Coordinates of C-alpha atoms in Angstrom, one line a residue:
Chain A
M930 CA -14.8 15.1 30.4
D931 CA -11.7 17.1 29.5
A932 CA -9.5 14.4 30.9
E933 CA -10.8 11.8 28.4
I934 CA -10.7 14.2 25.4
K935 CA -7.2 15.4 26.3
G936 CA -6.0 11.9 26.9
A937 CA -7.3 10.8 23.5
Q938 CA -5.7 13.9 21.8
R939 CA -2.3 13.1 23.3
A940 CA -2.5 9.4 22.4
V941 CA -3.7 10.0 18.9
E942 CA -1.1 12.7 18.1
A943 CA 1.7 10.5 19.3
H944 CA 0.5 7.5 17.4
L945 CA 0.0 9.4 14.2
D946 CA 3.5 10.8 14.4
H947 CA 4.7 7.2 14.8
V948 CA 2.7 5.7 11.9
L949 CA 3.3 8.6 9.5
A950 CA 7.1 8.7 10.1
P951 CA 7.9 6.1 7.4
F952 CA 6.0 8.1 4.8
G953 CA 8.9 10.6 4.2
T954 CA 8.6 14.2 3.3
S955 CA 6.8 14.3 0.0
D956 CA 4.0 16.9 -0.4
V957 CA 1.4 14.2 0.1
A958 CA 3.1 12.9 3.3
E959 CA 3.4 16.4 4.7
A960 CA -0.2 17.2 3.8
M961 CA -1.3 13.9 5.5
R962 CA 0.4 15.2 8.7
H963 CA -1.2 18.7 8.2
A964 CA -4.6 17.3 7.7
T965 CA -4.5 14.9 10.7
R966 CA -3.2 17.5 13.1
G967 CA -5.5 19.1 15.7
G968 CA -9.2 18.4 15.9
K969 CA -11.3 17.4 18.8
R970 CA -10.5 13.7 18.5
L971 CA -14.0 12.9 19.6
R972 CA -14.1 9.8 17.4
A973 CA -10.8 8.5 18.8
C974 CA -12.1 9.3 22.2
L975 CA -15.2 7.1 21.6
V976 CA -12.9 4.3 20.4
L977 CA -10.7 4.5 23.5
Q978 CA -13.5 4.8 26.0
S979 CA -15.5 2.0 24.3
A980 CA -12.4 -0.2 24.5
K981 CA -11.8 0.7 28.1
L982 CA -15.4 -0.2 29.0
H983 CA -14.9 -3.6 27.3
G984 CA -11.6 -4.3 29.0
V985 CA -9.5 -3.8 25.8
S986 CA -6.1 -2.2 26.3
E987 CA -5.2 1.2 24.9
A988 CA -2.2 -0.3 23.2
Q989 CA -4.6 -2.3 21.1
A990 CA -7.4 0.4 20.8
I991 CA -5.0 3.1 19.6
W992 CA -5.0 1.4 16.2
P993 CA -8.7 1.8 15.4
A994 CA -8.7 5.1 17.3
T995 CA -6.1 6.5 14.9
A996 CA -7.8 4.7 11.9
I997 CA -11.0 6.6 12.5
E998 CA -9.2 9.9 12.8
A999 CA -7.4 9.3 9.5
M1000 CA -10.8 8.4 7.9
H1001 CA -12.4 11.6 9.3
A1002 CA -9.4 13.7 8.2
Y1003 CA -9.7 12.3 4.6
S1004 CA -13.4 13.3 4.5
L1005 CA -12.6 16.8 5.6
V1006 CA -9.8 17.3 3.0
H1007 CA -12.1 16.2 0.2
D1008 CA -15.1 18.0 1.7
D1009 CA -13.1 21.3 1.7
L1010 CA -12.3 21.0 -2.0
P1011 CA -13.5 23.8 -4.4
C1012 CA -15.9 21.4 -6.1
M1013 CA -17.4 20.5 -2.7
D1014 CA -17.7 23.0 0.2
D1015 CA -14.8 25.2 -1.0
D1016 CA -13.5 26.0 2.4
D1017 CA -10.2 27.8 3.0
A1018 CA -9.8 27.1 6.7
R1019 CA -10.1 24.1 8.9
R1020 CA -9.1 23.7 12.5
G1021 CA -7.7 27.3 12.3
Q1022 CA -5.3 26.3 9.5
P1023 CA -5.4 26.7 5.7
T1024 CA -7.0 23.7 4.1
V1025 CA -4.8 21.3 2.0
H1026 CA -5.8 22.6 -1.4
V1027 CA -5.1 26.1 -0.2
K1028 CA -1.7 25.3 1.4
W1029 CA -0.7 23.0 -1.5
D1030 CA -3.0 22.5 -4.4
E1031 CA -6.2 20.6 -5.5
M1032 CA -4.2 17.7 -6.9
T1033 CA -2.4 17.2 -3.6
A1034 CA -5.7 17.5 -1.7
V1035 CA -7.3 14.7 -3.8
L1036 CA -4.3 12.4 -3.3
T1037 CA -3.9 13.3 0.4
G1038 CA -7.5 12.3 1.0
D1039 CA -7.1 9.2 -1.0
A1040 CA -3.9 8.2 1.0
L1041 CA -5.6 9.0 4.3
Q1042 CA -8.5 6.7 3.5
A1043 CA -6.0 3.9 2.6
L1044 CA -4.1 4.6 5.9
A1045 CA -7.4 4.2 7.9
F1046 CA -7.7 0.7 6.6
Q1047 CA -4.0 0.0 7.2
L1048 CA -4.4 1.0 10.8
A1049 CA -7.7 -0.8 11.4
A1050 CA -6.3 -4.1 9.9
H1051 CA -2.9 -3.7 11.6
P1052 CA -1.5 -6.8 13.3
E1053 CA -1.4 -5.1 16.6
A1054 CA -5.1 -4.2 16.5
G1055 CA -6.1 -7.6 17.7
S1056 CA -6.8 -11.2 16.5
A1057 CA -7.4 -11.8 12.8
E1058 CA -11.2 -12.0 13.6
V1059 CA -11.1 -8.6 15.2
R1060 CA -9.0 -7.0 12.4
A1061 CA -11.2 -8.5 9.6
D1062 CA -14.3 -7.3 11.5
L1063 CA -12.9 -3.8 12.0
A1064 CA -11.9 -3.4 8.4
L1065 CA -15.1 -4.7 7.0
S1066 CA -17.3 -2.6 9.3
L1067 CA -15.1 0.5 8.6
A1068 CA -15.5 0.0 4.9
R1069 CA -19.3 -0.2 5.2
A1070 CA -19.4 2.9 7.5
A1071 CA -17.2 4.9 5.1
G1072 CA -18.7 4.0 1.8
A1073 CA -21.6 4.8 -0.5
Q1074 CA -24.1 3.4 2.1
G1075 CA -22.5 5.4 4.9
M1076 CA -20.3 8.5 5.0
V1077 CA -20.0 9.1 1.3
L1078 CA -23.8 8.7 0.9
G1079 CA -24.2 11.4 3.6
Q1080 CA -21.7 13.7 1.8
A1081 CA -23.6 13.2 -1.5
L1082 CA -27.0 14.0 0.2
D1083 CA -25.4 17.0 1.8
M1084 CA -24.1 18.3 -1.5
A1085 CA -27.5 17.7 -3.1
A1086 CA -29.1 19.7 -0.2
E1087 CA -27.0 22.7 -1.3
R1088 CA -28.5 22.8 -4.8
P1089 CA -30.9 25.7 -5.4
G1090 CA -34.5 24.7 -4.7
A1091 CA -33.5 21.7 -2.5
A1092 CA -35.7 22.0 0.6
L1093 CA -35.0 19.1 2.9
D1094 CA -37.4 18.2 5.7
L1095 CA -36.3 16.9 9.1
E1096 CA -36.4 13.3 8.1
Q1097 CA -34.1 13.9 5.1
I1098 CA -31.7 16.0 7.1
S1099 CA -31.6 13.2 9.7
A1100 CA -30.8 10.6 7.0
L1101 CA -28.1 12.9 5.6
Q1102 CA -26.5 13.3 9.0
A1103 CA -26.8 9.6 9.9
G1104 CA -24.5 9.0 6.9
K1105 CA -22.3 12.0 7.1
T1106 CA -21.5 12.0 10.9
G1107 CA -23.4 9.0 12.4
A1108 CA -21.7 6.2 10.5
L1109 CA -18.2 7.0 11.8
F1110 CA -19.5 7.8 15.3
E1111 CA -21.3 4.4 15.4
W1112 CA -18.2 2.6 14.1
S1113 CA -16.0 4.4 16.8
A1114 CA -18.3 3.5 19.7
G1115 CA -18.9 0.0 18.4
S1116 CA -15.2 -0.8 17.9
G1117 CA -14.5 -1.4 21.6
A1118 CA -17.2 -4.0 21.7
R1119 CA -16.0 -5.5 18.4
M1120 CA -12.5 -5.8 19.8
A1121 CA -13.8 -7.7 22.8
G1122 CA -16.0 -9.9 20.7
A1123 CA -19.1 -8.4 22.4
D1124 CA -22.4 -7.2 20.8
P1125 CA -21.8 -3.6 19.5
G1126 CA -25.6 -3.0 19.5
P1127 CA -25.9 -0.8 22.6
M1128 CA -22.8 1.2 21.7
I1129 CA -24.1 1.8 18.2
R1130 CA -27.5 3.0 19.6
Y1131 CA -25.6 5.4 22.0
A1132 CA -23.5 6.7 19.1
A1133 CA -26.4 7.2 16.7
A1134 CA -28.3 9.4 19.2
M1135 CA -25.1 11.2 20.3
G1136 CA -24.0 11.7 16.7
Q1137 CA -27.2 13.4 15.8
A1138 CA -27.0 15.6 18.9
F1139 CA -23.4 16.5 17.8
Q1140 CA -24.6 17.5 14.3
I1141 CA -27.5 19.6 15.6
H1142 CA -25.0 21.4 17.8
D1143 CA -22.9 22.0 14.7
D1144 CA -25.8 23.7 13.2
V1145 CA -26.3 25.7 16.4
I1146 CA -22.6 26.8 16.3
D1147 CA -23.0 27.8 12.6
V1148 CA -25.6 30.3 13.8
T1149 CA -24.3 31.4 17.2
G1150 CA -20.6 30.9 17.0
D1151 CA -17.7 33.0 15.7
A1152 CA -15.1 31.9 13.2
A1153 CA -12.2 32.4 15.6
S1154 CA -13.4 29.9 18.2
A1155 CA -15.0 27.6 15.6
G1156 CA -11.7 27.5 13.6
K1157 CA -13.7 27.5 10.4
A1158 CA -16.2 29.7 8.6
V1159 CA -19.6 30.1 10.3
G1160 CA -22.9 31.4 9.1
K1161 CA -22.4 29.6 5.8
D1162 CA -25.6 27.5 5.8
A1163 CA -27.9 30.4 6.6
A1164 CA -26.1 32.5 3.9
A1165 CA -26.7 29.7 1.4
G1166 CA -30.3 29.3 2.4
K1167 CA -29.6 25.7 3.3
A1168 CA -32.1 23.8 5.5
T1169 CA -30.6 22.8 8.8
F1170 CA -31.9 21.6 12.1
V1171 CA -31.9 25.2 13.3
S1172 CA -33.8 26.5 10.3
L1173 CA -36.4 23.8 10.7
L1174 CA -36.7 23.6 14.5
G1175 CA -35.6 27.1 15.5
L1176 CA -32.7 27.7 17.8
D1177 CA -34.5 26.7 21.0
G1178 CA -36.1 23.8 19.3
A1179 CA -32.8 22.5 18.0
R1180 CA -31.2 22.9 21.4
A1181 CA -34.1 21.0 23.0
R1182 CA -33.8 18.2 20.5
A1183 CA -30.1 17.9 21.1
E1184 CA -30.7 17.6 24.8
A1185 CA -33.3 14.9 24.2
L1186 CA -30.9 13.0 22.0
V1187 CA -28.2 13.1 24.7
D1188 CA -30.7 11.7 27.2
E1189 CA -31.4 9.0 24.6
A1190 CA -27.7 8.3 24.3
D1191 CA -27.5 8.1 28.1
A1192 CA -30.3 5.6 28.2
A1193 CA -28.7 3.4 25.6
L1194 CA -25.7 3.0 27.9
S1195 CA -27.8 1.6 30.8
P1196 CA -26.6 -2.0 30.4
Y1197 CA -23.1 -0.7 31.3
G1198 CA -24.0 1.1 34.5
E1199 CA -21.7 3.7 35.9
G1200 CA -18.7 2.3 34.0
A1201 CA -20.1 4.2 31.0
D1202 CA -20.0 7.6 32.7
P1203 CA -17.1 8.8 30.6
L1204 CA -19.1 8.1 27.5
R1205 CA -22.1 10.0 29.0
R1206 CA -19.8 13.0 29.6
I1207 CA -18.6 12.8 26.0
A1208 CA -22.3 13.1 24.9
R1209 CA -22.7 16.1 27.1
F1210 CA -19.6 17.6 25.6
A1211 CA -20.9 17.1 22.1
I1212 CA -23.6 19.7 22.7
S1213 CA -21.6 22.2 24.8
R1214 CA -18.5 22.6 22.8
D1215 CA -17.8 25.9 20.9
N1216 CA -16.0 24.4 18.0
Chain B
M695 CA -4.9 -16.0 -23.2
D696 CA -8.3 -14.6 -24.5
A697 CA -10.1 -17.3 -22.6
E698 CA -8.7 -16.3 -19.2
I699 CA -9.2 -12.6 -19.8
K700 CA -12.8 -13.1 -21.1
G701 CA -13.6 -15.4 -18.2
A702 CA -12.3 -12.8 -15.8
Q703 CA -14.3 -10.1 -17.5
R704 CA -17.6 -12.1 -17.3
A705 CA -17.1 -13.1 -13.7
V706 CA -16.2 -9.6 -12.6
E707 CA -19.0 -7.9 -14.4
A708 CA -21.5 -10.3 -12.9
H709 CA -20.1 -9.9 -9.4
L710 CA -20.0 -6.1 -9.6
D711 CA -23.6 -6.1 -10.7
H712 CA -24.4 -8.2 -7.6
V713 CA -22.5 -6.2 -5.1
L714 CA -23.5 -2.8 -6.4
A715 CA -27.2 -3.7 -6.6
P716 CA -28.0 -2.6 -3.0
F717 CA -26.4 0.8 -3.5
G718 CA -29.6 2.2 -5.2
T719 CA -29.8 4.8 -8.0
S720 CA -28.1 7.9 -6.6
D721 CA -25.7 9.8 -8.8
V722 CA -22.8 8.3 -6.9
A723 CA -24.1 4.7 -7.2
E724 CA -24.7 5.1 -10.9
A725 CA -21.3 6.7 -11.3
M726 CA -19.8 3.7 -9.4
R727 CA -21.4 1.4 -12.0
H728 CA -20.2 3.6 -14.9
A729 CA -16.7 3.7 -13.6
T730 CA -16.3 0.0 -13.0
R731 CA -17.8 -1.0 -16.4
G732 CA -15.5 -2.3 -19.1
G733 CA -11.8 -2.4 -18.9
K734 CA -9.4 -5.2 -19.5
R735 CA -9.8 -6.8 -16.0
L736 CA -6.1 -7.7 -16.1
R737 CA -5.8 -7.2 -12.3
A738 CA -8.9 -9.4 -11.7
C739 CA -7.5 -12.0 -14.1
L740 CA -4.3 -12.1 -12.1
V741 CA -6.2 -12.7 -8.9
L742 CA -8.3 -15.4 -10.4
Q743 CA -5.4 -17.2 -12.1
S744 CA -3.2 -16.8 -9.0
A745 CA -6.0 -18.3 -6.9
K746 CA -6.5 -21.2 -9.4
L747 CA -2.8 -22.0 -9.3
H748 CA -3.0 -22.2 -5.5
G749 CA -6.1 -24.3 -5.4
V750 CA -8.4 -21.5 -4.2
S751 CA -12.0 -21.6 -5.6
E752 CA -13.3 -18.9 -7.9
A753 CA -16.2 -18.4 -5.6
Q754 CA -13.7 -17.2 -3.0
A755 CA -11.3 -15.4 -5.3
I756 CA -14.0 -13.3 -7.0
W757 CA -14.0 -11.1 -3.9
P758 CA -10.4 -9.9 -4.1
A759 CA -10.7 -9.9 -7.9
T760 CA -13.6 -7.5 -7.7
A761 CA -11.9 -5.6 -4.9
I762 CA -8.9 -4.8 -7.0
E763 CA -11.0 -3.7 -9.9
A764 CA -12.9 -1.3 -7.6
M765 CA -9.6 0.1 -6.4
H766 CA -8.3 0.5 -9.9
A767 CA -11.5 2.2 -11.0
Y768 CA -11.3 4.6 -8.1
S769 CA -7.8 5.6 -9.1
L770 CA -8.9 6.2 -12.7
V771 CA -11.8 8.4 -11.7
H772 CA -9.6 10.6 -9.5
D773 CA -6.7 10.5 -12.0
D774 CA -9.0 11.8 -14.7
L775 CA -10.1 14.9 -12.7
P776 CA -9.3 18.3 -14.1
C777 CA -6.8 18.9 -11.3
M778 CA -5.0 15.7 -12.2
D779 CA -4.7 14.4 -15.8
D780 CA -7.9 16.2 -17.0
D781 CA -9.2 13.5 -19.2
D782 CA -12.6 13.5 -20.9
A783 CA -12.7 9.9 -22.1
R784 CA -11.9 6.6 -20.5
R785 CA -12.6 3.1 -21.8
G786 CA -14.4 4.8 -24.7
Q787 CA -16.8 6.5 -22.4
P788 CA -17.0 10.0 -20.9
T789 CA -15.2 10.2 -17.6
V790 CA -17.3 10.6 -14.4
H791 CA -16.6 14.4 -13.9
V792 CA -17.7 14.9 -17.6
K793 CA -20.8 12.8 -17.4
W794 CA -21.7 14.1 -13.9
D795 CA -19.5 16.7 -12.3
E796 CA -16.3 17.0 -10.3
M797 CA -18.0 16.6 -6.9
T798 CA -19.6 13.4 -8.0
A799 CA -16.2 12.2 -9.4
V800 CA -14.5 12.9 -6.0
L801 CA -17.2 11.1 -4.1
T802 CA -17.4 8.2 -6.5
G803 CA -13.7 7.5 -6.3
D804 CA -13.9 7.8 -2.5
A805 CA -16.8 5.3 -2.4
L806 CA -15.0 2.9 -4.8
Q807 CA -12.0 2.8 -2.5
A808 CA -14.2 2.0 0.5
L809 CA -15.9 -0.7 -1.7
A810 CA -12.6 -2.3 -2.5
F811 CA -11.9 -2.9 1.2
Q812 CA -15.5 -4.0 1.8
L813 CA -14.9 -6.7 -0.9
A814 CA -11.4 -7.7 0.3
A815 CA -12.6 -8.2 3.8
H816 CA -15.9 -9.8 2.9
P817 CA -16.8 -12.8 5.0
E818 CA -16.9 -15.0 1.8
A819 CA -13.4 -14.0 0.9
G820 CA -11.9 -16.6 3.3
S821 CA -10.9 -17.2 6.8
A822 CA -10.4 -14.2 9.2
E823 CA -6.6 -14.6 8.8
V824 CA -7.0 -14.3 5.0
R825 CA -9.4 -11.4 5.1
A826 CA -7.3 -9.4 7.6
D827 CA -4.2 -10.1 5.4
L828 CA -5.9 -9.1 2.2
A829 CA -7.2 -5.9 3.7
L830 CA -3.9 -4.9 5.3
S831 CA -1.8 -5.7 2.2
L832 CA -4.4 -3.9 0.0
A833 CA -4.2 -0.8 2.1
R834 CA -0.4 -0.8 1.9
A835 CA -0.5 -1.3 -1.9
A836 CA -3.0 1.5 -2.4
G837 CA -1.7 4.2 0.0
A838 CA 1.0 6.8 0.2
Q839 CA 3.8 4.2 0.0
G840 CA 2.1 2.5 -3.0
M841 CA -0.3 3.6 -5.6
V842 CA -0.9 7.1 -4.3
L843 CA 2.9 7.7 -4.1
G844 CA 3.1 6.6 -7.8
Q845 CA 0.3 9.0 -8.7
A846 CA 2.0 11.9 -6.8
L847 CA 5.4 11.2 -8.5
D848 CA 3.5 11.0 -11.9
M849 CA 2.0 14.4 -11.3
A850 CA 5.3 15.9 -10.3
A851 CA 6.8 14.4 -13.5
E852 CA 4.4 16.6 -15.5
R853 CA 5.6 19.8 -14.0
P854 CA 7.6 22.0 -16.4
G855 CA 11.4 21.3 -16.1
A856 CA 10.9 17.8 -14.5
A857 CA 13.2 15.5 -16.4
L858 CA 12.9 12.1 -14.9
D859 CA 15.6 9.4 -15.5
L860 CA 14.9 5.7 -16.0
E861 CA 15.3 4.9 -12.3
Q862 CA 12.8 7.6 -11.3
I863 CA 10.3 6.5 -13.9
S864 CA 10.6 2.9 -12.8
A865 CA 10.0 4.0 -9.1
L866 CA 7.0 6.0 -10.2
Q867 CA 5.5 3.1 -12.1
A868 CA 6.3 0.6 -9.4
G869 CA 3.9 2.6 -7.3
K870 CA 1.3 3.6 -9.9
T871 CA 0.9 0.3 -11.6
G872 CA 3.2 -2.2 -9.8
A873 CA 1.7 -2.1 -6.4
L874 CA -1.8 -3.2 -7.4
F875 CA -0.4 -5.8 -9.9
E876 CA 1.7 -7.3 -7.2
W877 CA -1.2 -7.4 -4.8
S878 CA -3.4 -9.1 -7.4
A879 CA -0.9 -11.8 -8.3
G880 CA 0.0 -12.3 -4.6
S881 CA -3.6 -12.6 -3.4
G882 CA -4.0 -16.2 -4.6
A883 CA -1.0 -17.2 -2.5
R884 CA -2.3 -15.2 0.4
M885 CA -5.7 -16.9 0.2
A886 CA -3.9 -20.3 0.3
G887 CA -1.7 -19.3 3.1
A888 CA 1.4 -19.7 0.8
D889 CA 4.4 -17.4 0.3
P890 CA 3.3 -14.7 -2.1
G891 CA 7.0 -13.9 -3.0
P892 CA 7.3 -15.6 -6.4
M893 CA 4.0 -14.2 -7.5
I894 CA 5.0 -10.7 -6.4
R895 CA 8.3 -11.0 -8.4
Y896 CA 6.3 -12.1 -11.4
A897 CA 3.9 -9.2 -11.1
A898 CA 6.6 -6.6 -10.5
A899 CA 8.3 -7.5 -13.8
M900 CA 5.1 -8.0 -15.7
G901 CA 3.7 -4.7 -14.3
Q902 CA 6.7 -2.8 -15.6
A903 CA 6.4 -4.4 -19.0
F904 CA 2.7 -3.4 -19.0
Q905 CA 3.6 0.2 -18.3
I906 CA 6.3 0.3 -20.9
H907 CA 3.8 -1.0 -23.4
D908 CA 1.4 1.8 -22.3
D909 CA 4.0 4.3 -23.2
V910 CA 4.4 2.5 -26.6
I911 CA 0.7 2.7 -27.2
D912 CA 0.7 6.4 -26.4
V913 CA 3.2 6.8 -29.3
T914 CA 1.9 4.2 -31.8
G915 CA -1.7 3.7 -31.0
D916 CA -4.9 5.6 -32.0
A917 CA -7.5 7.0 -29.7
A918 CA -10.3 4.8 -31.2
S919 CA -8.7 1.4 -30.3
A920 CA -7.1 2.8 -27.1
G921 CA -10.4 4.1 -25.8
K922 CA -8.6 7.2 -24.5
A923 CA -6.5 10.1 -25.7
V924 CA -3.1 9.1 -27.0
G925 CA 0.1 11.1 -27.8
K926 CA -0.5 13.1 -24.6
D927 CA 2.9 12.4 -23.0
A928 CA 4.9 13.4 -26.1
A929 CA 2.8 16.5 -26.5
A930 CA 3.5 17.4 -22.9
G931 CA 7.2 16.8 -23.3
K932 CA 6.9 14.2 -20.4
A933 CA 9.7 11.7 -20.0
T934 CA 8.5 8.1 -20.7
F935 CA 10.2 4.8 -21.3
V936 CA 9.9 5.5 -25.0
S937 CA 11.4 9.0 -24.8
L938 CA 14.3 7.6 -22.8
L939 CA 14.9 4.3 -24.5
G940 CA 13.5 4.9 -28.0
L941 CA 10.6 2.8 -29.4
D942 CA 12.8 -0.2 -30.2
G943 CA 14.6 0.0 -26.9
A944 CA 11.4 0.2 -25.0
R945 CA 10.0 -2.8 -26.8
A946 CA 13.1 -4.8 -26.1
R947 CA 13.0 -3.9 -22.5
A948 CA 9.4 -4.9 -22.2
E949 CA 10.3 -8.3 -23.8
A950 CA 13.1 -8.8 -21.4
L951 CA 10.8 -8.0 -18.4
V952 CA 8.2 -10.6 -19.7
D953 CA 11.0 -13.1 -19.8
E954 CA 11.9 -12.2 -16.2
A955 CA 8.2 -12.6 -15.2
D956 CA 8.3 -16.0 -16.9
A957 CA 11.3 -17.0 -14.9
A958 CA 9.8 -15.9 -11.6
L959 CA 7.1 -18.5 -12.2
S960 CA 9.5 -21.4 -12.6
P961 CA 8.6 -22.9 -9.1
Y962 CA 5.1 -23.4 -10.4
G963 CA 6.0 -25.3 -13.6
E964 CA 3.4 -25.6 -16.5
G965 CA 0.5 -24.8 -14.1
A966 CA 1.5 -21.2 -14.4
D967 CA 1.2 -21.1 -18.2
P968 CA -2.0 -18.9 -18.1
L969 CA 0.0 -16.3 -16.1
R970 CA 2.8 -16.5 -18.6
R971 CA 0.2 -15.8 -21.4
I972 CA -1.1 -12.8 -19.4
A973 CA 2.4 -11.4 -19.3
R974 CA 2.6 -11.8 -23.1
F975 CA -0.8 -10.2 -23.5
A976 CA 0.4 -7.2 -21.4
I977 CA 2.9 -6.2 -24.2
S978 CA 0.8 -7.1 -27.2
R979 CA -2.6 -5.5 -26.5
D980 CA -3.6 -2.4 -28.4
N981 CA -5.4 -0.7 -25.5

């Protein structure tokens, strides 16, 4: 598992350095570098492994892999804003609005979203059919029926008196985390002109397991290894998978979802073992 | 002139209603409708007229026309935020963070940017080559080397002690307004597989004339007809084309730029007269 993740991390860091070089040294450009640095690169890893499984070269797949990390980074920069989650630390570093200011954080997130599309539609990402398909599906995954919808539901869940049930939390997470995971895993199939269906089913189950594990970390983890504040949801009285299922129940559900993710990969046989390991990693990480 | 603008307005309103219908009635979805309502639709009009000039149908061109209006609307929603320009009114209506809250405004802008790419890459926008080209060029125009760069320079210009010269203001406006104008005018050529060069030169000159006229309105206009606060730049001691060139000098420069825009259209002959009228309109409007 570590080999795939570390490989993705190296490839993404190098490619981001390359694509961000022409942006100069303005505050926004520097904040774009700051916000895209570090992180697990799980989404990029999904893109790269999905591409490999479908016989697509890393030279081609690095474009959507970097695109999805830029998209993810934008969502974190905006999510950390005072009017949203109001977080001071992310990946063990000060958040953009703390290191610079709110204005820079808004613009940096905006620029990173545009960058995501610039990378997904890049001429080296594949044929025109592939690039148009990647850009369109990424827009759908990121927008008000995907990630932004999840973010909005998440913010509503933090309002006093909001008491979400399991179905509502699952819907929230399907948008907030699932949409980008599904796009990542599906992109290798898209690049090969294959049906992304099985990969999307894998990522949907895996993404939910990932999110349940996030809730587990929020209860059992410490800020130092998590690289961000923990215990926030409980302190805010916010419904989570853990508050609804209990710690053991949440862990059991995450396990069951990883089994489901495994099963979705059956058409691919052993070739999909790296993706199976990524799903296991999603529920064993400490940050 | 009025006919082209009014036609664009009707077509864009109807198409936005259509594409926003599936988004439901969440705060973000309602705020997306609020933020995309009204406006001159000058950018959409450029797309539609550029398409017509290149023999591209309106049924196809309405996709990039609506895309650029979604992109423009997102930039206004974020630009109006308290940490940016802190504006309460826009197009004669309360801004999104005033009518809802800041969180909703951040998410609404984010969702509108994603929508812009969803529309530009839409299957009905043309061949895969066209859609990939539209998405890529739109990302470049919108991002940290285009519109966001212009916004960042604009914010820096408002810091105490910043005294921009004409060249710096022109660079700022080339990003803030020019990039989307150039994309709009170029898109008809892109859709036809033609060289967008002359259209981009037209839009660069026209966009700068438009922006100079904005500065003129800020000095000579009233809030009622402008639909937003006026006199803000002078009150803030911000350098503008008017403060640097004087009112008459600014008007003369805008005229000269419209002549330049005219000249850029010479390869197209009389067929480009609607675009020439749009350039004239850009420096005669009162809002």
